[in-house]
Amino acid sequence: RAVKGGELCSFSGAAYRSNSAVTAYFRILGGRVGGVANDITVSVTNTGTWNTYTTSFTPSEDGVIEVVFEAYGGTSHQALCHDVNLTQ
């Protein structure tokens, strides 16, 4: 998503993980625009229910932000996401 420098960006995403053996998180990739030098990680902390996770940041220049959802662990469990939004 394209973002404008100097303006607050708000991220929200809903996520579900079926078991605590699964590690899951949203990651806003750093190094793409000024002001976001490092990855911003929002961990999925609840198990067995859908929850909304949020964070905010302010880039210092115009550019494109990329958000990914990553999950690993467990042998027969799942992690899901939906309603991912990045607004300014």
mmCIF file of N, CA and C in Angstrom:
data_model
loop_
_atom_site.group_PDB
_atom_site.id
_atom_site.type_symbol
_atom_site.label_atom_id
_atom_site.label_comp_id
_atom_site.label_asym_id
_atom_site.label_seq_id
_atom_site.Cartn_x
_atom_site.Cartn_y
_atom_site.Cartn_z
ATOM 1 N N ARG A 1 0.835 -1.167 0.000
ATOM 2 C CA ARG A 1 0.000 0.000 0.000
ATOM 3 C C ARG A 1 0.880 1.231 0.000
ATOM 4 N N ALA A 2 0.524 2.202 -0.789
ATOM 5 C CA ALA A 2 1.257 3.462 -0.829
ATOM 6 C C ALA A 2 0.937 4.284 0.418
ATOM 7 N N VAL A 3 1.984 4.902 0.984
ATOM 8 C CA VAL A 3 1.812 5.731 2.174
ATOM 9 C C VAL A 3 2.490 7.074 1.932
ATOM 10 N N LYS A 4 2.031 8.086 2.686
ATOM 11 C CA LYS A 4 2.605 9.427 2.598
ATOM 12 C C LYS A 4 3.497 9.669 3.804
ATOM 13 N N GLY A 5 4.642 10.270 3.552
ATOM 14 C CA GLY A 5 5.558 10.594 4.628
ATOM 15 C C GLY A 5 4.974 11.622 5.581
ATOM 16 N N GLY A 6 5.312 11.487 6.863
ATOM 17 C CA GLY A 6 4.876 12.445 7.865
ATOM 18 C C GLY A 6 3.461 12.265 8.362
ATOM 19 N N GLU A 7 2.754 11.248 7.876
ATOM 20 C CA GLU A 7 1.375 11.000 8.310
ATOM 21 C C GLU A 7 1.285 9.651 9.025
ATOM 22 N N LEU A 8 0.562 9.623 10.130
ATOM 23 C CA LEU A 8 0.385 8.405 10.913
ATOM 24 C C LEU A 8 -0.294 7.314 10.089
ATOM 25 N N CYS A 9 0.268 6.115 10.108
ATOM 26 C CA CYS A 9 -0.328 4.941 9.462
ATOM 27 C C CYS A 9 -0.865 4.032 10.567
ATOM 28 N N SER A 10 -2.082 3.574 10.416
ATOM 29 C CA SER A 10 -2.685 2.648 11.376
ATOM 30 C C SER A 10 -2.904 1.315 10.693
ATOM 31 N N PHE A 11 -2.394 0.251 11.317
ATOM 32 C CA PHE A 11 -2.547 -1.111 10.811
ATOM 33 C C PHE A 11 -3.522 -1.860 11.703
ATOM 34 N N SER A 12 -4.392 -2.670 11.074
ATOM 35 C CA SER A 12 -5.220 -3.611 11.830
ATOM 36 C C SER A 12 -5.399 -4.869 10.989
ATOM 37 N N GLY A 13 -5.470 -5.985 11.663
ATOM 38 C CA GLY A 13 -5.686 -7.259 10.992
ATOM 39 C C GLY A 13 -6.290 -8.251 11.971
ATOM 40 N N ALA A 14 -7.219 -9.047 11.501
ATOM 41 C CA ALA A 14 -7.825 -10.086 12.337
ATOM 42 C C ALA A 14 -7.063 -11.384 12.115
ATOM 43 N N ALA A 15 -6.879 -12.138 13.196
ATOM 44 C CA ALA A 15 -6.145 -13.398 13.085
ATOM 45 C C ALA A 15 -6.717 -14.430 14.048
ATOM 46 N N TYR A 16 -6.504 -15.686 13.681
ATOM 47 C CA TYR A 16 -6.949 -16.839 14.472
ATOM 48 C C TYR A 16 -5.820 -17.870 14.446
ATOM 49 N N ARG A 17 -5.528 -18.465 15.567
ATOM 50 C CA ARG A 17 -4.644 -19.626 15.586
ATOM 51 C C ARG A 17 -5.317 -20.705 16.421
ATOM 52 N N SER A 18 -5.228 -21.927 15.963
ATOM 53 C CA SER A 18 -5.986 -23.021 16.565
ATOM 54 C C SER A 18 -5.329 -23.586 17.819
ATOM 55 N N ASN A 19 -4.022 -23.338 17.999
ATOM 56 C CA ASN A 19 -3.312 -23.935 19.116
ATOM 57 C C ASN A 19 -2.097 -23.073 19.441
ATOM 58 N N SER A 20 -1.702 -23.029 20.700
ATOM 59 C CA SER A 20 -0.559 -22.202 21.092
ATOM 60 C C SER A 20 0.772 -22.750 20.575
ATOM 61 N N ALA A 21 0.771 -23.970 20.015
ATOM 62 C CA ALA A 21 1.982 -24.510 19.397
ATOM 63 C C ALA A 21 2.329 -23.773 18.106
ATOM 64 N N VAL A 22 1.369 -23.020 17.573
ATOM 65 C CA VAL A 22 1.585 -22.239 16.355
ATOM 66 C C VAL A 22 2.038 -20.833 16.744
ATOM 67 N N THR A 23 3.132 -20.401 16.158
ATOM 68 C CA THR A 23 3.577 -19.016 16.296
ATOM 69 C C THR A 23 3.106 -18.283 15.046
ATOM 70 N N ALA A 24 2.389 -17.179 15.241
ATOM 71 C CA ALA A 24 1.849 -16.434 14.099
ATOM 72 C C ALA A 24 1.993 -14.938 14.365
ATOM 73 N N TYR A 25 2.199 -14.187 13.295
ATOM 74 C CA TYR A 25 2.320 -12.741 13.443
ATOM 75 C C TYR A 25 2.143 -12.043 12.099
ATOM 76 N N PHE A 26 1.732 -10.780 12.196
ATOM 77 C CA PHE A 26 1.753 -9.877 11.060
ATOM 78 C C PHE A 26 3.115 -9.198 11.088
ATOM 79 N N ARG A 27 3.677 -8.952 9.908
ATOM 80 C CA ARG A 27 4.961 -8.260 9.850
ATOM 81 C C ARG A 27 4.869 -7.158 8.805
ATOM 82 N N ILE A 28 5.138 -5.940 9.242
ATOM 83 C CA ILE A 28 5.262 -4.802 8.331
ATOM 84 C C ILE A 28 6.745 -4.717 8.003
ATOM 85 N N LEU A 29 7.083 -4.918 6.747
ATOM 86 C CA LEU A 29 8.482 -5.024 6.361
ATOM 87 C C LEU A 29 9.189 -3.675 6.415
ATOM 88 N N GLY A 30 10.281 -3.638 7.159
ATOM 89 C CA GLY A 30 11.070 -2.425 7.296
ATOM 90 C C GLY A 30 12.030 -2.245 6.130
ATOM 91 N N GLY A 31 12.632 -1.075 6.068
ATOM 92 C CA GLY A 31 13.616 -0.793 5.036
ATOM 93 C C GLY A 31 13.030 -0.424 3.693
ATOM 94 N N ARG A 32 11.723 -0.271 3.634
ATOM 95 C CA ARG A 32 11.063 0.071 2.356
ATOM 96 C C ARG A 32 10.894 1.574 2.181
ATOM 97 N N VAL A 33 10.653 2.262 3.310
ATOM 98 C CA VAL A 33 10.500 3.723 3.299
ATOM 99 C C VAL A 33 11.224 4.289 4.516
ATOM 100 N N GLY A 34 11.619 5.542 4.416
ATOM 101 C CA GLY A 34 12.259 6.205 5.544
ATOM 102 C C GLY A 34 11.329 6.240 6.742
ATOM 103 N N GLY A 35 11.911 6.116 7.922
ATOM 104 C CA GLY A 35 11.122 6.135 9.148
ATOM 105 C C GLY A 35 10.664 4.757 9.599
ATOM 106 N N VAL A 36 10.821 3.766 8.739
ATOM 107 C CA VAL A 36 10.475 2.378 9.078
ATOM 108 C C VAL A 36 11.701 1.534 8.725
ATOM 109 N N ALA A 37 12.753 1.707 9.513
ATOM 110 C CA ALA A 37 14.022 1.045 9.211
ATOM 111 C C ALA A 37 13.977 -0.457 9.479
ATOM 112 N N ASN A 38 13.250 -0.852 10.517
ATOM 113 C CA ASN A 38 13.186 -2.258 10.916
ATOM 114 C C ASN A 38 11.778 -2.806 10.766
ATOM 115 N N ASP A 39 11.672 -4.128 10.665
ATOM 116 C CA ASP A 39 10.358 -4.773 10.633
ATOM 117 C C ASP A 39 9.570 -4.417 11.882
ATOM 118 N N ILE A 40 8.271 -4.249 11.708
ATOM 119 C CA ILE A 40 7.347 -4.068 12.835
ATOM 120 C C ILE A 40 6.545 -5.355 12.928
ATOM 121 N N THR A 41 6.641 -6.049 14.062
ATOM 122 C CA THR A 41 5.989 -7.341 14.235
ATOM 123 C C THR A 41 4.836 -7.220 15.223
ATOM 124 N N VAL A 42 3.685 -7.749 14.833
ATOM 125 C CA VAL A 42 2.501 -7.771 15.688
ATOM 126 C C VAL A 42 2.125 -9.230 15.898
ATOM 127 N N SER A 43 2.406 -9.750 17.083
ATOM 128 C CA SER A 43 2.209 -11.173 17.370
ATOM 129 C C SER A 43 0.744 -11.517 17.635
ATOM 130 N N VAL A 44 0.353 -12.698 17.168
ATOM 131 C CA VAL A 44 -0.969 -13.251 17.474
ATOM 132 C C VAL A 44 -0.840 -13.942 18.826
ATOM 133 N N THR A 45 -1.554 -13.446 19.818
ATOM 134 C CA THR A 45 -1.367 -13.922 21.189
ATOM 135 C C THR A 45 -2.495 -14.799 21.709
ATOM 136 N N ASN A 46 -3.661 -14.721 21.113
ATOM 137 C CA ASN A 46 -4.796 -15.512 21.596
ATOM 138 C C ASN A 46 -4.949 -16.790 20.788
ATOM 139 N N THR A 47 -5.567 -17.770 21.397
ATOM 140 C CA THR A 47 -5.756 -19.080 20.766
ATOM 141 C C THR A 47 -7.238 -19.444 20.778
ATOM 142 N N GLY A 48 -7.732 -19.949 19.646
ATOM 143 C CA GLY A 48 -9.096 -20.469 19.571
ATOM 144 C C GLY A 48 -10.183 -19.448 19.288
ATOM 145 N N THR A 49 -9.809 -18.170 19.123
ATOM 146 C CA THR A 49 -10.798 -17.139 18.802
ATOM 147 C C THR A 49 -10.189 -16.157 17.800
ATOM 148 N N TRP A 50 -11.063 -15.518 17.027
ATOM 149 C CA TRP A 50 -10.619 -14.442 16.147
ATOM 150 C C TRP A 50 -10.423 -13.191 16.988
ATOM 151 N N ASN A 51 -9.329 -12.483 16.764
ATOM 152 C CA ASN A 51 -9.044 -11.230 17.455
ATOM 153 C C ASN A 51 -8.453 -10.245 16.468
ATOM 154 N N THR A 52 -8.627 -8.965 16.758
ATOM 155 C CA THR A 52 -8.054 -7.916 15.924
ATOM 156 C C THR A 52 -6.788 -7.401 16.588
ATOM 157 N N TYR A 53 -5.735 -7.268 15.789
ATOM 158 C CA TYR A 53 -4.441 -6.806 16.263
ATOM 159 C C TYR A 53 -4.114 -5.494 15.558
ATOM 160 N N THR A 54 -3.524 -4.549 16.286
ATOM 161 C CA THR A 54 -3.288 -3.215 15.731
ATOM 162 C C THR A 54 -1.903 -2.695 16.100
ATOM 163 N N THR A 55 -1.431 -1.764 15.313
ATOM 164 C CA THR A 55 -0.241 -0.977 15.623
ATOM 165 C C THR A 55 -0.275 0.268 14.753
ATOM 166 N N SER A 56 0.600 1.200 15.036
ATOM 167 C CA SER A 56 0.693 2.396 14.194
ATOM 168 C C SER A 56 2.156 2.827 14.095
ATOM 169 N N PHE A 57 2.439 3.595 13.059
ATOM 170 C CA PHE A 57 3.788 4.093 12.805
ATOM 171 C C PHE A 57 3.672 5.284 11.865
ATOM 172 N N THR A 58 4.735 6.058 11.779
ATOM 173 C CA THR A 58 4.756 7.223 10.895
ATOM 174 C C THR A 58 5.991 7.164 10.004
ATOM 175 N N PRO A 59 5.804 6.905 8.703
ATOM 176 C CA PRO A 59 6.951 6.942 7.794
ATOM 177 C C PRO A 59 7.413 8.391 7.607
ATOM 178 N N SER A 60 8.679 8.565 7.299
ATOM 179 C CA SER A 60 9.191 9.922 7.102
ATOM 180 C C SER A 60 9.236 10.327 5.627
ATOM 181 N N GLU A 61 8.890 9.400 4.731
ATOM 182 C CA GLU A 61 8.860 9.706 3.299
ATOM 183 C C GLU A 61 7.753 8.900 2.626
ATOM 184 N N ASP A 62 7.332 9.342 1.446
ATOM 185 C CA ASP A 62 6.348 8.605 0.665
ATOM 186 C C ASP A 62 6.960 7.286 0.206
ATOM 187 N N GLY A 63 6.126 6.261 0.079
ATOM 188 C CA GLY A 63 6.622 4.981 -0.404
ATOM 189 C C GLY A 63 5.547 3.917 -0.333
ATOM 190 N N VAL A 64 5.986 2.662 -0.425
ATOM 191 C CA VAL A 64 5.060 1.525 -0.402
ATOM 192 C C VAL A 64 5.409 0.635 0.786
ATOM 193 N N ILE A 65 4.403 0.304 1.571
ATOM 194 C CA ILE A 65 4.548 -0.568 2.739
ATOM 195 C C ILE A 65 4.008 -1.947 2.364
ATOM 196 N N GLU A 66 4.735 -2.970 2.770
ATOM 197 C CA GLU A 66 4.294 -4.350 2.533
ATOM 198 C C GLU A 66 4.037 -5.028 3.879
ATOM 199 N N VAL A 67 2.876 -5.689 3.981
ATOM 200 C CA VAL A 67 2.503 -6.424 5.192
ATOM 201 C C VAL A 67 2.379 -7.900 4.829
ATOM 202 N N VAL A 68 2.988 -8.770 5.652
ATOM 203 C CA VAL A 68 2.877 -10.212 5.446
ATOM 204 C C VAL A 68 2.347 -10.852 6.724
ATOM 205 N N PHE A 69 1.758 -12.024 6.578
ATOM 206 C CA PHE A 69 1.308 -12.827 7.716
ATOM 207 C C PHE A 69 2.112 -14.114 7.674
ATOM 208 N N GLU A 70 2.766 -14.433 8.778
ATOM 209 C CA GLU A 70 3.618 -15.613 8.829
ATOM 210 C C GLU A 70 3.195 -16.496 10.000
ATOM 211 N N ALA A 71 3.316 -17.806 9.807
ATOM 212 C CA ALA A 71 2.982 -18.754 10.875
ATOM 213 C C ALA A 71 3.841 -19.993 10.722
ATOM 214 N N TYR A 72 4.192 -20.594 11.859
ATOM 215 C CA TYR A 72 4.957 -21.841 11.843
ATOM 216 C C TYR A 72 4.750 -22.566 13.171
ATOM 217 N N GLY A 73 5.050 -23.846 13.179
ATOM 218 C CA GLY A 73 4.984 -24.646 14.397
ATOM 219 C C GLY A 73 3.764 -25.545 14.435
ATOM 220 N N GLY A 74 3.816 -26.535 15.315
ATOM 221 C CA GLY A 74 2.719 -27.489 15.399
ATOM 222 C C GLY A 74 2.740 -28.428 14.208
ATOM 223 N N THR A 75 2.013 -29.500 14.309
ATOM 224 C CA THR A 75 1.995 -30.474 13.213
ATOM 225 C C THR A 75 0.642 -30.556 12.518
ATOM 226 N N SER A 76 -0.413 -30.183 13.207
ATOM 227 C CA SER A 76 -1.742 -30.281 12.592
ATOM 228 C C SER A 76 -2.611 -29.090 12.976
ATOM 229 N N HIS A 77 -1.983 -27.928 13.135
ATOM 230 C CA HIS A 77 -2.702 -26.729 13.567
ATOM 231 C C HIS A 77 -2.708 -25.702 12.443
ATOM 232 N N GLN A 78 -3.480 -24.640 12.647
ATOM 233 C CA GLN A 78 -3.584 -23.629 11.599
ATOM 234 C C GLN A 78 -3.577 -22.225 12.175
ATOM 235 N N ALA A 79 -3.205 -21.284 11.326
ATOM 236 C CA ALA A 79 -3.291 -19.864 11.631
ATOM 237 C C ALA A 79 -3.865 -19.177 10.397
ATOM 238 N N LEU A 80 -4.814 -18.302 10.610
ATOM 239 C CA LEU A 80 -5.518 -17.624 9.517
ATOM 240 C C LEU A 80 -5.581 -16.130 9.784
ATOM 241 N N CYS A 81 -5.692 -15.342 8.715
ATOM 242 C CA CYS A 81 -5.888 -13.904 8.878
ATOM 243 C C CYS A 81 -6.902 -13.407 7.858
ATOM 244 N N HIS A 82 -7.518 -12.285 8.183
ATOM 245 C CA HIS A 82 -8.414 -11.598 7.230
ATOM 246 C C HIS A 82 -8.594 -10.153 7.684
ATOM 247 N N ASP A 83 -9.299 -9.380 6.895
ATOM 248 C CA ASP A 83 -9.580 -7.973 7.187
ATOM 249 C C ASP A 83 -8.323 -7.197 7.544
ATOM 250 N N VAL A 84 -7.300 -7.316 6.723
ATOM 251 C CA VAL A 84 -6.053 -6.591 6.934
ATOM 252 C C VAL A 84 -6.200 -5.197 6.325
ATOM 253 N N ASN A 85 -5.937 -4.162 7.131
ATOM 254 C CA ASN A 85 -6.102 -2.771 6.677
ATOM 255 C C ASN A 85 -4.912 -1.933 7.094
ATOM 256 N N LEU A 86 -4.529 -1.040 6.222
ATOM 257 C CA LEU A 86 -3.505 -0.048 6.523
ATOM 258 C C LEU A 86 -4.072 1.282 6.056
ATOM 259 N N THR A 87 -4.313 2.194 6.982
ATOM 260 C CA THR A 87 -4.955 3.455 6.637
ATOM 261 C C THR A 87 -4.117 4.632 7.109
ATOM 262 N N GLN A 88 -4.310 5.751 6.437
ATOM 263 C CA GLN A 88 -3.677 7.001 6.836
ATOM 264 C C GLN A 88 -4.735 8.062 6.959
#
